[in-house]
XYZ file of C-alpha atoms in Angstrom:
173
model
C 74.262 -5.240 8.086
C 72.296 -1.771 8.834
C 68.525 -1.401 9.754
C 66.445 1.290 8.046
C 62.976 2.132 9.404
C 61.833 5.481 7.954
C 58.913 7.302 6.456
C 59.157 8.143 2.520
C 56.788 9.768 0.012
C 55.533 6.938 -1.995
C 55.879 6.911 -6.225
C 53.273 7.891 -8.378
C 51.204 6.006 -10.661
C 51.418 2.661 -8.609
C 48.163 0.480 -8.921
C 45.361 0.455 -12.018
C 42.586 2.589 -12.857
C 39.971 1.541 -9.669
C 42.982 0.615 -7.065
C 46.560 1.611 -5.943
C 49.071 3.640 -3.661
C 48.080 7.260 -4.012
C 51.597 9.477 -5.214
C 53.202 11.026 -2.427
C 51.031 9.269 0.417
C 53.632 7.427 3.582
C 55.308 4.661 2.719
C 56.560 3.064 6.032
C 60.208 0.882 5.590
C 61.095 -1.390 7.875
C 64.303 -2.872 5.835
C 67.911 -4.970 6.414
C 70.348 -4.062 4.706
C 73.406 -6.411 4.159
C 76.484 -6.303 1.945
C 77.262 -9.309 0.332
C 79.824 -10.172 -2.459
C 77.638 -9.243 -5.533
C 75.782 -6.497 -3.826
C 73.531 -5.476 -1.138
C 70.879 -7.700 -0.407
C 67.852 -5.386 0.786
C 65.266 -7.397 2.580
C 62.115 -6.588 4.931
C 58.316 -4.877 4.721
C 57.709 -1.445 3.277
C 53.804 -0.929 4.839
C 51.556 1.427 2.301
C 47.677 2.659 2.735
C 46.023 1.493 -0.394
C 43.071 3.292 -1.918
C 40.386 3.358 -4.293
C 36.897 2.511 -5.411
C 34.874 -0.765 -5.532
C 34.452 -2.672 -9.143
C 31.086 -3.097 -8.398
C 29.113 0.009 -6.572
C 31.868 2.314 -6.705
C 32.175 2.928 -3.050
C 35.648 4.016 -1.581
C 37.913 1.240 -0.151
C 40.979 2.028 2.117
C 43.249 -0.216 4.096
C 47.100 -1.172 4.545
C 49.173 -3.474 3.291
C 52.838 -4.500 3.857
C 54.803 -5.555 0.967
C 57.389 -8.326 1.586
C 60.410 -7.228 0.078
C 63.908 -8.910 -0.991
C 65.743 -7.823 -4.015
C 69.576 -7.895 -4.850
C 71.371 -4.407 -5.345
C 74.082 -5.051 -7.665
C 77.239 -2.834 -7.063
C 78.021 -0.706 -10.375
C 81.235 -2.454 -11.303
C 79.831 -6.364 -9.899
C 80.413 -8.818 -13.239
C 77.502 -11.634 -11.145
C 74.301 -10.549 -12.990
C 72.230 -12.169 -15.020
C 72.179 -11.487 -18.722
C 68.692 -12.821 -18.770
C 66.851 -10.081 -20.469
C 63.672 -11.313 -18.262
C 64.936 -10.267 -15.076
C 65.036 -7.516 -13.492
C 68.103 -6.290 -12.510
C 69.004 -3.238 -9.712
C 72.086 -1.087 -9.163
C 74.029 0.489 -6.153
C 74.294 3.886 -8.341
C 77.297 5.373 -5.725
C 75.712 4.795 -2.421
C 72.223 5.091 -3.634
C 69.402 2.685 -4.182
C 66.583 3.757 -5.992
C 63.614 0.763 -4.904
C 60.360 2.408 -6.391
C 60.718 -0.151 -9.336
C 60.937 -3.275 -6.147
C 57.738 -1.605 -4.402
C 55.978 -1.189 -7.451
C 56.466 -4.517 -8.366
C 55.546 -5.639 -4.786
C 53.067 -4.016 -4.440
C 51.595 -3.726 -8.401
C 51.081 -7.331 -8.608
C 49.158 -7.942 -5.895
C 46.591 -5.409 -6.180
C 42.846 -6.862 -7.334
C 42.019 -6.164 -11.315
C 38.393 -5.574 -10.107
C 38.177 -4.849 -6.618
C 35.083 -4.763 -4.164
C 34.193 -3.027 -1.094
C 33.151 -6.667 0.061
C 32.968 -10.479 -1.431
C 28.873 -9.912 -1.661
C 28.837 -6.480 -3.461
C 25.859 -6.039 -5.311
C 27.035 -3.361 -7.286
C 25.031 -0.834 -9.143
C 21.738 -1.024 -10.712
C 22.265 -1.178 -14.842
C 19.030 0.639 -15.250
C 19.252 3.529 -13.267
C 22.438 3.357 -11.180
C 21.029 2.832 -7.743
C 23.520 0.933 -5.096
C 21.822 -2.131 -4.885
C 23.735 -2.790 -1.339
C 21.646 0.399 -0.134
C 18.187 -1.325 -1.300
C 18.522 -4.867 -2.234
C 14.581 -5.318 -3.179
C 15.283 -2.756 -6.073
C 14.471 -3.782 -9.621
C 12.695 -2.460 -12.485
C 9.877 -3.735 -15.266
C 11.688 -4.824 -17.822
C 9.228 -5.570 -20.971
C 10.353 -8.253 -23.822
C 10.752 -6.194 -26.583
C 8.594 -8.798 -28.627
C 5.831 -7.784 -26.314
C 6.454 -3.812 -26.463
C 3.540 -3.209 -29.182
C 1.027 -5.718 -26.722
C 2.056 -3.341 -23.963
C 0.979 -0.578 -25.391
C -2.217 -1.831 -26.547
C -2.886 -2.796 -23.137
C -1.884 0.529 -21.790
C -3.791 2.129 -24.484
C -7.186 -0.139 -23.683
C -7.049 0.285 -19.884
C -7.147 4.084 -20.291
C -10.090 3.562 -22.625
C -11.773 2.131 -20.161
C -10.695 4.936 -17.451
C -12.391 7.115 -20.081
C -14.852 4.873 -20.226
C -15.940 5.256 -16.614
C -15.440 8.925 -16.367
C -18.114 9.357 -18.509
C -20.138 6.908 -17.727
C -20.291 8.686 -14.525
C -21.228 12.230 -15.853
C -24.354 11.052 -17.651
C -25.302 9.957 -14.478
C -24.991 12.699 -12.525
């Protein structure tokens, strides 16, 4: 059995579109490493900083996260794998392991579809795009579409009446 702890670049292209490991960032190992008869049986945390933007209001969200890893290396000429076309199977390629495909899967499947900033996001407004977190109060007059045309006569009669006034006022001057 060996111990590895060391710092490696971390793959691209690991996440979705909102949330994920940014390419090249640290990836932290802290991995055993012991031979048995089939393979090597690599076991242990590999610790990432995950980033990206909130579902909701689109604010950035950052934190760690340490992926529990165990997967079975098979040696190149080992005849004990599964021919199960549904599994994945890994390789000791000389005395090389590649295990972007393990953290990607360790770390891929656990990431949110949608993620927030925080369980009560109240995202943005549809309207006009304000962050509703920033003013909570916010809304806008929304008029039944039924009811446009009575708006506008009502618009159109209280400015009357403005005009009305105005003049109204002049004579008597």
């Amino acid at each position: 059995m060996r111990t590895l702890n060391e710092q490696v670049p971390a793959p691209a292209d690991v996440g979705n579109a909102l949330i994920g490991i940014r390419g090249g960032s640290e990836v932290s190992l802290d991995l055993r490493l012991e031979a048995v008869h089939e393979g090597i049986l690599v076991s242990g945390i590999a610790t990432v900083e995950i980033a990206g933007e909130c579902g909701r209001c689109l604010n950035l969200i950052g934190f760690k996260y340490g992926a529990d890893i165990q997967e079975l290396f098979y040696y190149e000429d080992s005849d004990e794998f599964e021919e199960d076309d549904d599994v994945d199977q890994y390789w000791v390629i000389g005395d090389h392991m590649d295990i972007d495909p393990v953290l990607r899967n360790a770390v891929g499947t656990v990431l949110p579809f949608q993620p927030v900033c925080r369980d009560d996001c109240l995202g943005l407004c549809n309207e006009c795009g304000a962050n509703l977190n920033d003013d909570p109060e916010h809304h806008h007059e929304v008029v039944d579409p039924r009811w446009a045309a009575l708006a506008q006569l009502s618009e159109a009669a209280t400015e009357d009446v403005a005009t009305d006034k105005t003049s109204d006022e002049r004579e008597e001057k």
